[in-house]
Short mmCIF file of C-alpha atoms in Angstrom, two decimals:
data_model
loop_
_atom_site.label_atom_id
_atom_site.label_comp_id
_atom_site.label_asym_id
_atom_site.label_seq_id
_atom_site.Cartn_x
_atom_site.Cartn_y
_atom_site.Cartn_z
CA MET A 1235 78.77 22.09 177.74
CA ILE A 1236 81.73 20.85 175.61
CA ALA A 1237 83.90 23.00 177.87
CA PHE A 1238 82.48 22.45 181.53
CA LEU A 1239 81.78 18.81 180.86
CA PRO A 1240 85.26 17.62 180.45
CA LEU A 1241 86.65 20.52 182.95
CA CYS A 1242 84.49 19.43 185.89
CA ALA A 1243 85.02 15.91 185.06
CA HIS A 1244 88.66 16.20 185.68
CA PRO A 1245 90.01 16.62 189.11
CA ASN A 1246 92.38 19.25 188.30
CA PRO A 1247 92.22 20.65 184.76
CA LYS A 1248 95.28 23.11 184.72
CA LYS A 1249 96.21 22.80 181.01
CA VAL A 1250 93.90 22.63 178.13
CA LEU A 1251 94.17 22.13 174.34
CA ILE A 1252 91.57 23.37 172.17
CA VAL A 1253 91.52 21.81 168.38
CA GLY A 1254 89.55 23.84 166.29
CA GLY A 1255 86.86 25.93 167.94
CA GLY A 1256 87.71 28.86 165.32
CA ASP A 1257 84.80 31.01 166.39
CA GLY A 1258 86.31 31.42 170.03
CA GLY A 1259 83.39 30.29 171.94
CA VAL A 1260 85.06 27.22 173.56
CA ALA A 1261 88.14 29.39 174.47
CA ARG A 1262 85.61 31.83 176.39
CA GLU A 1263 83.83 29.20 178.27
CA ILE A 1264 87.12 27.20 179.35
CA SER A 1265 88.74 30.53 180.34
CA LYS A 1266 86.24 31.00 182.85
CA HIS A 1267 87.16 27.69 185.01
CA PRO A 1268 89.17 28.85 187.86
CA LEU A 1269 91.46 25.79 187.95
CA VAL A 1270 92.54 26.50 184.28
CA GLU A 1271 95.72 28.12 184.20
CA GLU A 1272 96.83 27.71 180.24
CA ILE A 1273 94.90 27.28 177.14
CA VAL A 1274 96.59 26.51 174.05
CA GLN A 1275 94.20 26.45 170.82
CA VAL A 1276 95.21 25.15 167.56
CA GLU A 1277 92.88 26.33 164.65
CA ILE A 1278 94.13 25.37 161.07
CA ASP A 1279 92.17 28.10 159.33
CA GLU A 1280 92.75 31.59 160.39
CA LYS A 1281 89.94 33.06 158.30
CA VAL A 1282 87.35 31.31 160.76
CA ILE A 1283 88.76 33.51 163.31
CA ASP A 1284 88.83 36.82 161.48
CA VAL A 1285 85.28 36.26 160.35
CA SER A 1286 84.18 35.58 164.09
CA LYS A 1287 85.96 38.49 165.14
CA GLU A 1288 83.97 40.51 162.69
CA TYR A 1289 80.80 39.07 162.96
CA LEU A 1290 80.36 37.15 166.37
CA PRO A 1291 82.23 39.29 168.82
CA PHE A 1292 80.29 37.71 171.66
CA MET A 1293 82.09 34.55 170.80
CA SER A 1294 85.32 35.78 169.52
CA GLU A 1295 85.84 37.72 172.89
CA GLY A 1296 87.35 34.42 174.05
CA PHE A 1297 90.43 35.23 171.99
CA SER A 1298 91.34 37.98 174.39
CA SER A 1299 91.57 35.67 177.37
CA PRO A 1300 94.98 36.22 179.02
CA LYS A 1301 95.08 32.12 179.63
CA LEU A 1302 95.05 31.55 175.97
CA THR A 1303 97.76 30.96 173.46
CA LEU A 1304 96.32 30.67 169.88
CA ARG A 1305 98.26 28.85 167.12
CA ILE A 1306 97.17 28.96 163.50
CA CYS A 1307 98.51 25.51 162.59
CA ASP A 1308 97.37 21.93 161.90
CA GLY A 1309 96.30 19.99 165.29
CA PHE A 1310 97.88 16.76 163.99
CA GLU A 1311 101.13 18.45 163.81
CA TYR A 1312 101.06 20.08 166.95
CA MET A 1313 99.95 17.23 169.05
CA ARG A 1314 102.81 15.01 167.42
CA LYS A 1315 105.22 17.56 169.02
CA HIS A 1316 103.40 17.99 172.36
CA GLN A 1317 103.24 15.07 174.12
CA ALA A 1318 101.86 14.14 177.69
CA GLU A 1319 101.22 17.79 178.30
CA PHE A 1320 97.60 18.18 178.59
CA ASP A 1321 95.03 17.64 181.22
CA VAL A 1322 91.96 18.06 178.81
CA ILE A 1323 91.64 18.16 174.98
CA VAL A 1324 88.49 19.67 173.56
CA THR A 1325 87.77 18.94 169.83
CA ASP A 1326 85.44 21.70 168.73
CA SER A 1327 85.01 20.46 165.04
CA SER A 1328 82.30 20.66 162.43
CA ASP A 1329 80.64 17.67 161.29
CA PRO A 1330 82.52 14.45 160.16
CA ILE A 1331 82.10 15.34 156.35
CA GLY A 1332 85.00 16.80 154.41
CA PRO A 1333 87.65 18.61 156.09
CA ALA A 1334 86.76 17.48 159.76
CA VAL A 1335 86.41 13.85 158.81
CA ASN A 1336 90.07 12.95 160.38
CA LEU A 1337 88.99 14.23 163.77
CA PHE A 1338 86.52 11.20 164.14
CA THR A 1339 89.18 8.09 163.11
CA GLU A 1340 90.90 6.01 165.52
CA SER A 1341 94.26 7.30 164.94
CA TYR A 1342 93.03 10.83 165.76
CA PHE A 1343 92.30 9.24 169.36
CA ALA A 1344 95.58 7.63 169.57
CA LEU A 1345 97.29 11.08 168.91
CA LEU A 1346 94.97 12.69 171.68
CA LYS A 1347 95.92 9.89 174.01
CA LYS A 1348 99.67 10.87 173.66
CA ALA A 1349 99.08 14.56 173.93
CA LEU A 1350 97.38 13.98 177.21
CA LYS A 1351 98.82 13.36 180.68
CA CYS A 1352 98.02 9.70 182.40
CA ASP A 1353 94.49 11.02 183.73
CA GLY A 1354 93.73 13.23 181.04
CA ILE A 1355 90.17 13.58 179.41
CA VAL A 1356 88.97 14.19 175.66
CA CYS A 1357 85.73 15.71 174.67
CA SER A 1358 84.78 15.76 170.97
CA GLN A 1359 81.56 17.04 169.15
CA ALA A 1360 80.30 13.75 168.42
CA GLY A 1361 76.84 14.21 166.37
CA ALA A 1362 73.32 14.00 167.05
CA VAL A 1363 71.28 10.63 168.11
CA TRP A 1364 68.61 11.24 165.98
CA VAL A 1365 70.53 11.33 162.74
CA GLY A 1366 74.02 9.60 162.21
CA ILE A 1367 73.85 7.65 165.43
CA ASP A 1368 75.78 4.91 163.63
CA HIS A 1369 78.63 7.25 163.26
CA ALA A 1370 78.74 8.34 166.79
CA LYS A 1371 78.71 4.88 167.78
CA ALA A 1372 81.78 4.35 165.47
CA THR A 1373 83.40 7.19 166.97
CA MET A 1374 82.84 6.01 170.42
CA GLU A 1375 84.50 2.71 169.36
CA HIS A 1376 87.59 4.27 168.10
CA CYS A 1377 87.92 6.30 171.43
CA LYS A 1378 87.33 2.98 173.52
CA LYS A 1379 90.47 1.35 171.79
CA HIS A 1380 92.68 3.90 173.52
CA PHE A 1381 90.62 5.37 176.47
CA GLY A 1382 89.94 3.65 179.68
CA VAL A 1383 86.42 5.01 180.07
CA VAL A 1384 84.10 6.67 177.16
CA LYS A 1385 80.72 8.18 177.75
CA TYR A 1386 78.40 9.95 175.51
CA ALA A 1387 76.42 13.18 176.63
CA LEU A 1388 73.55 15.20 175.45
CA THR A 1389 72.64 18.83 175.53
CA SER A 1390 70.00 20.99 173.85
CA VAL A 1391 71.59 23.13 170.91
CA PRO A 1392 68.54 24.80 169.28
CA THR A 1393 70.52 25.91 166.38
CA TYR A 1394 71.88 22.42 165.70
CA PRO A 1395 70.04 20.14 163.33
CA THR A 1396 67.57 18.03 165.70
CA GLY A 1397 68.00 20.63 168.47
CA GLN A 1398 70.48 18.17 170.30
CA ILE A 1399 74.10 17.66 170.20
CA GLY A 1400 76.06 14.59 171.48
CA PHE A 1401 79.73 14.77 173.00
CA LEU A 1402 81.90 11.99 173.41
CA VAL A 1403 83.77 12.42 176.74
CA GLY A 1404 86.78 9.73 177.39
CA SER A 1405 89.03 9.62 180.10
CA LEU A 1406 92.44 7.59 180.46
CA ASP A 1407 91.87 7.08 183.96
CA LYS A 1408 89.39 4.12 183.77
CA ASP A 1409 88.08 4.59 187.32
CA ASN A 1410 87.12 8.30 186.52
CA VAL A 1411 83.23 8.46 186.82
CA LEU A 1412 82.77 10.95 184.22
CA GLU A 1413 79.14 11.65 185.06
CA GLN A 1414 80.07 12.92 188.51
CA PRO A 1415 81.33 16.40 188.56
CA LYS A 1416 84.63 16.74 190.73
CA ARG A 1417 83.97 20.53 191.18
CA VAL A 1418 80.68 21.55 192.23
CA PHE A 1419 79.95 25.11 191.71
CA SER A 1420 77.81 27.28 194.13
CA GLU A 1421 75.00 29.60 192.66
CA ASN A 1422 77.24 32.42 193.24
CA GLU A 1423 80.11 30.91 191.31
CA LEU A 1424 77.93 29.95 188.59
CA ASP A 1425 76.69 33.56 188.37
CA GLU A 1426 80.06 35.18 188.56
CA MET A 1427 81.16 32.84 185.86
CA ASN A 1428 78.08 33.85 183.55
CA LEU A 1429 77.19 30.20 183.17
CA ARG A 1430 73.70 30.06 181.88
CA TYR A 1431 73.35 26.61 180.93
CA TYR A 1432 75.80 24.38 182.92
CA ASN A 1433 75.60 23.31 186.54
CA SER A 1434 76.31 20.17 188.62
CA ASP A 1435 72.74 18.60 187.95
CA VAL A 1436 72.80 19.17 184.20
CA HIS A 1437 76.34 17.52 184.33
CA LYS A 1438 75.04 14.56 185.65
CA SER A 1439 71.98 14.40 183.67
CA ALA A 1440 73.72 14.98 180.47
CA PHE A 1441 74.92 11.55 180.53
CA VAL A 1442 71.57 10.11 180.98
CA LEU A 1443 70.38 8.49 177.66
CA PRO A 1444 67.31 7.59 175.90
CA ASN A 1445 66.46 3.86 175.52
CA PHE A 1446 66.99 3.59 172.03
CA VAL A 1447 70.60 5.37 172.30
CA ARG A 1448 71.34 3.03 175.33
CA ARG A 1449 70.65 0.03 173.14
CA ILE A 1450 72.56 1.30 170.05
CA PHE A 1451 75.71 2.02 172.15
CA GLN A 1452 75.35 -1.18 174.38
CA ILE A 1453 75.60 0.92 177.59
CA MET B 1084 57.14 11.49 177.87
CA ILE B 1085 53.81 13.43 178.04
CA ALA B 1086 52.55 9.87 178.74
CA PHE B 1087 54.77 8.15 180.94
CA LEU B 1088 56.17 11.50 183.00
CA PRO B 1089 52.74 11.85 184.87
CA LEU B 1090 51.77 8.08 184.68
CA CYS B 1091 55.03 7.22 186.66
CA ALA B 1092 54.86 10.01 188.93
CA HIS B 1093 51.54 8.82 190.10
CA PRO B 1094 51.33 5.73 192.62
CA ASN B 1095 48.32 3.96 190.82
CA PRO B 1096 47.27 5.72 187.59
CA LYS B 1097 44.14 3.58 186.98
CA LYS B 1098 41.78 6.18 185.28
CA VAL B 1099 43.29 8.59 182.54
CA LEU B 1100 41.82 11.66 180.69
CA ILE B 1101 43.47 12.81 177.40
CA VAL B 1102 42.22 16.41 176.34
CA GLY B 1103 43.19 16.86 172.67
CA GLY B 1104 45.70 14.26 171.38
CA GLY B 1105 43.72 13.73 168.25
CA ASP B 1106 46.82 12.17 166.36
CA GLY B 1107 46.27 9.18 168.70
CA GLY B 1108 50.06 8.99 169.68
CA VAL B 1109 49.24 9.98 173.75
CA ALA B 1110 46.36 7.15 173.60
CA ARG B 1111 48.90 4.45 172.14
CA GLU B 1112 51.35 5.53 174.82
CA ILE B 1113 49.28 5.64 177.92
CA SER B 1114 47.54 2.59 176.72
CA LYS B 1115 51.08 0.71 177.44
CA HIS B 1116 51.02 1.30 181.29
CA PRO B 1117 50.08 -1.84 183.06
CA LEU B 1118 48.22 -0.14 185.72
CA VAL B 1119 45.98 2.01 183.34
CA GLU B 1120 42.78 0.56 183.09
CA GLU B 1121 40.40 3.09 181.46
CA ILE B 1122 41.37 5.93 179.32
CA VAL B 1123 38.97 8.77 178.25
CA GLN B 1124 40.05 11.02 175.49
CA VAL B 1125 37.91 14.15 174.54
CA GLU B 1126 38.95 15.79 171.05
CA ILE B 1127 36.89 18.55 169.99
CA ASP B 1128 37.81 18.17 166.26
CA GLU B 1129 36.97 15.07 164.76
CA LYS B 1130 38.82 15.97 161.45
CA VAL B 1131 42.13 15.71 163.16
CA ILE B 1132 41.51 12.06 163.99
CA ASP B 1133 40.46 11.36 160.35
CA VAL B 1134 43.52 12.90 158.82
CA SER B 1135 45.66 10.91 161.41
CA LYS B 1136 43.91 7.72 160.64
CA GLU B 1137 44.70 8.46 156.92
CA TYR B 1138 48.23 9.40 157.11
CA LEU B 1139 49.69 8.74 160.54
CA PRO B 1140 48.77 5.14 161.02
CA PHE B 1141 51.50 4.59 163.46
CA MET B 1142 49.96 7.27 165.55
CA SER B 1143 46.62 6.62 165.30
CA GLU B 1144 46.79 2.79 166.33
CA GLY B 1145 46.30 4.16 169.77
CA PHE B 1146 42.52 4.73 168.83
CA SER B 1147 42.40 0.69 168.77
CA SER B 1148 43.26 0.26 172.28
CA PRO B 1149 40.61 -1.73 174.11
CA LYS B 1150 41.25 0.60 177.21
CA LEU B 1151 40.14 3.76 175.30
CA THR B 1152 36.74 5.42 175.12
CA LEU B 1153 36.97 8.41 172.48
CA ARG B 1154 34.60 11.37 172.78
CA ILE B 1155 34.23 13.93 170.16
CA CYS B 1156 33.46 16.99 172.26
CA ASP B 1157 34.60 20.14 174.17
CA GLY B 1158 37.09 19.17 176.91
CA PHE B 1159 35.72 22.04 179.17
CA GLU B 1160 32.18 20.85 178.93
CA TYR B 1161 33.21 17.12 179.72
CA MET B 1162 35.16 18.11 182.71
CA ARG B 1163 32.33 19.90 184.11
CA LYS B 1164 30.23 17.06 184.17
CA HIS B 1165 33.02 14.52 185.32
CA GLN B 1166 34.34 15.46 188.89
CA ALA B 1167 36.82 13.88 191.00
CA GLU B 1168 37.05 10.93 188.50
CA PHE B 1169 40.79 10.86 187.25
CA ASP B 1170 43.92 9.79 188.54
CA VAL B 1171 45.88 11.69 185.58
CA ILE B 1172 44.86 14.16 182.92
CA VAL B 1173 47.12 14.89 179.93
CA THR B 1174 46.56 17.83 177.91
CA ASP B 1175 47.98 17.44 174.53
CA SER B 1176 47.51 20.39 172.76
CA SER B 1177 48.97 22.70 170.21
CA ASP B 1178 50.65 25.84 170.90
CA PRO B 1179 48.97 28.54 172.77
CA ILE B 1180 47.78 30.43 169.99
CA GLY B 1181 44.31 30.55 168.49
CA PRO B 1182 41.91 27.73 169.55
CA ALA B 1183 44.21 26.14 172.35
CA VAL B 1184 44.82 29.22 173.81
CA ASN B 1185 42.25 28.37 176.75
CA LEU B 1186 44.23 25.39 177.87
CA PHE B 1187 47.00 27.53 179.32
CA THR B 1188 44.75 29.77 181.42
CA GLU B 1189 44.02 29.59 185.29
CA SER B 1190 40.53 28.72 185.16
CA TYR B 1191 41.45 25.67 182.80
CA PHE B 1192 43.74 24.43 185.81
CA ALA B 1193 40.96 25.23 188.28
CA LEU B 1194 38.56 22.96 185.98
CA LEU B 1195 41.50 20.04 185.77
CA LYS B 1196 41.69 20.12 189.59
CA LYS B 1197 38.07 19.35 189.83
CA ALA B 1198 38.08 16.61 187.25
CA LEU B 1199 40.99 14.72 189.48
CA LYS B 1200 40.86 12.57 192.39
CA CYS B 1201 42.52 14.04 195.50
CA ASP B 1202 46.09 12.99 194.60
CA GLY B 1203 45.51 13.55 190.85
CA ILE B 1204 48.32 14.57 188.65
CA VAL B 1205 48.07 16.73 185.54
CA CYS B 1206 50.79 17.12 182.46
CA SER B 1207 50.37 19.71 179.80
CA GLN B 1208 52.58 20.63 176.68
CA ALA B 1209 53.95 23.82 177.78
CA GLY B 1210 56.19 25.30 175.00
CA ALA B 1211 59.84 25.46 174.74
CA VAL B 1212 62.36 27.24 176.84
CA TRP B 1213 64.42 28.65 174.22
CA VAL B 1214 61.49 30.80 172.92
CA GLY B 1215 58.33 31.85 174.80
CA ILE B 1216 59.63 30.80 178.53
CA ASP B 1217 57.52 33.82 179.83
CA HIS B 1218 54.50 32.20 178.63
CA ALA B 1219 55.74 28.87 180.06
CA LYS B 1220 56.21 30.64 183.47
CA ALA B 1221 52.92 32.19 183.30
CA THR B 1222 51.21 28.72 182.67
CA MET B 1223 53.19 27.29 185.62
CA GLU B 1224 51.85 30.24 187.88
CA HIS B 1225 48.40 29.47 186.69
CA CYS B 1226 48.81 25.76 187.76
CA LYS B 1227 50.62 26.66 191.10
CA LYS B 1228 47.25 28.29 192.25
CA HIS B 1229 45.37 25.14 192.05
CA PHE B 1230 48.12 22.33 192.58
CA GLY B 1231 50.14 21.52 195.54
CA VAL B 1232 53.31 21.02 193.56
CA VAL B 1233 54.27 22.02 189.94
CA LYS B 1234 57.37 21.05 188.20
CA TYR B 1235 58.70 21.55 184.51
CA ALA B 1236 60.26 19.02 182.50
CA LEU B 1237 62.23 18.91 179.26
CA THR B 1238 62.55 16.33 176.59
CA SER B 1239 64.04 16.30 173.12
CA VAL B 1240 61.68 16.44 170.20
CA PRO B 1241 63.58 16.95 167.05
CA THR B 1242 60.46 18.07 164.89
CA TYR B 1243 59.39 20.52 167.30
CA PRO B 1244 61.00 24.31 166.98
CA THR B 1245 64.15 24.57 168.90
CA GLY B 1246 64.26 20.54 169.05
CA GLN B 1247 62.92 20.58 172.84
CA ILE B 1248 59.66 20.57 174.42
CA GLY B 1249 58.65 21.25 177.88
CA PHE B 1250 56.02 19.75 180.23
CA LEU B 1251 54.18 20.92 183.06
CA VAL B 1252 53.58 18.50 185.56
CA GLY B 1253 51.48 19.24 188.85
CA SER B 1254 50.15 17.08 191.50
CA LEU B 1255 47.38 17.95 193.93
CA ASP B 1256 49.28 15.71 196.44
CA LYS B 1257 51.95 18.46 197.51
CA ASP B 1258 54.23 15.68 199.01
CA ASN B 1259 54.30 14.01 195.58
CA VAL B 1260 58.27 14.19 194.62
CA LEU B 1261 57.49 14.27 190.77
CA GLU B 1262 61.05 13.50 189.77
CA GLN B 1263 60.93 10.11 191.52
CA PRO B 1264 59.35 7.54 189.41
CA LYS B 1265 56.63 5.44 191.51
CA ARG B 1266 57.01 2.53 189.11
CA VAL B 1267 60.37 1.49 187.93
CA PHE B 1268 60.20 -0.69 184.78
CA SER B 1269 63.11 -3.34 184.02
CA GLU B 1270 64.74 -3.49 180.58
CA ASN B 1271 62.32 -6.50 179.68
CA GLU B 1272 59.22 -4.38 180.70
CA LEU B 1273 60.63 -1.37 178.61
CA ASP B 1274 61.07 -3.58 175.73
CA GLU B 1275 57.88 -5.37 176.07
CA MET B 1276 56.00 -1.83 176.15
CA ASN B 1277 58.05 -0.87 173.14
CA LEU B 1278 59.44 2.32 175.18
CA ARG B 1279 62.07 3.63 173.01
CA TYR B 1280 62.70 7.01 174.81
CA TYR B 1281 61.52 6.77 178.52
CA ASN B 1282 63.11 4.98 181.13
CA SER B 1283 63.43 5.64 185.04
CA ASP B 1284 66.55 7.62 184.44
CA VAL B 1285 65.34 9.63 181.73
CA HIS B 1286 62.39 10.36 184.19
CA LYS B 1287 64.39 11.92 186.74
CA SER B 1288 66.83 13.90 184.35
CA ALA B 1289 63.94 15.42 182.52
CA PHE B 1290 63.19 17.52 185.67
CA VAL B 1291 66.77 18.81 185.56
CA LEU B 1292 66.54 22.26 184.18
CA PRO B 1293 69.56 24.53 182.73
CA ASN B 1294 70.53 27.58 185.12
CA PHE B 1295 68.66 30.09 183.00
CA VAL B 1296 65.57 28.24 183.21
CA ARG B 1297 65.89 27.55 186.81
CA ARG B 1298 66.35 31.24 187.45
CA ILE B 1299 63.31 32.49 185.48
CA PHE B 1300 61.34 29.94 187.08
CA GLN B 1301 62.71 30.74 190.37
CA ILE B 1302 62.96 26.95 191.28
#
């Protein structure tokens, strides 16, 4: 979902940046999208990749995608040198505690904006609504200062605390209706890509939020 | 959700039966619906109610609803004596292991059908899709033998294993589009009923299923 929500919300996602995502799962999924031509992944900690290659081969197979260029470096540094380059940037980080805390700040979203093309889209892991909803709201507010439209989407992740994870999706094009997938895949296409969760209806419904979340987010 | 999904899928849910639900939470929610006039709850184990009254007052407050008649008896016995009486029957059971196993059988759905009026609706707890999906599918098949239309809906329940729970919703009226709420509440009405999760969009999207679930259920 962190891959296909932003990809399908974009009309033509040719070049994608992944920040983090050291297990390789996001690269694996993004490389499936037929319009994606080039993926750059910046991971600060090479050991995450090594461990994934050893213990999570079904995730780390993403690193063998011919579309992928993997760089072991600081995402902040990388983006400062690569401006107006990307259609989509996915931040696949750990929770906002310790090393990942900078990936939830307003200055991070300012940096993302500059690294994107003028109609670019970001998608970031943004916690759970059952715990830490205030932090998710604050992250949305940071993003809104730099992006024309910002939405929150939910998906079931049984291994994550509370069994659900939230994503922030933001577009520089304020007229982009993010809930509406720009590319609708047929059953056959979904099968060929081995997409076991995502489909166009799941895309739309991911943005439907329970009352208490709508109220807190003032949506 | 186990309360408002079937209630809002029904055009006029006046009389409701709850099977199980000894903590009182389902009675609390069903009693909120403005069209519901009468609720009968059959719970086989009075101790569940006593414990809930002592330790879960925010749930057991449902027992003080003036709409509710509480009976301590076997739901099977009760339904054999009360035929063609109910608009909606909610089965709020534990998982299909041990005492609750009979609430997932074909003969149970045959009994539910007889206790319902001709356009009646059932809603049952039906496990999780991440574990035990085969059992959920089998329960759906049992229900389909007696009900004109049967759907599966998902909701986030952080305290349940995998963080998600599935409901089977079945209608004797084969033309009932269960995904479409018959009663759409305004923001004010949702507030007045203190519905913190359910709204009409959540109703529709609850029936949207991930690919792997659609395939297994052959929907």
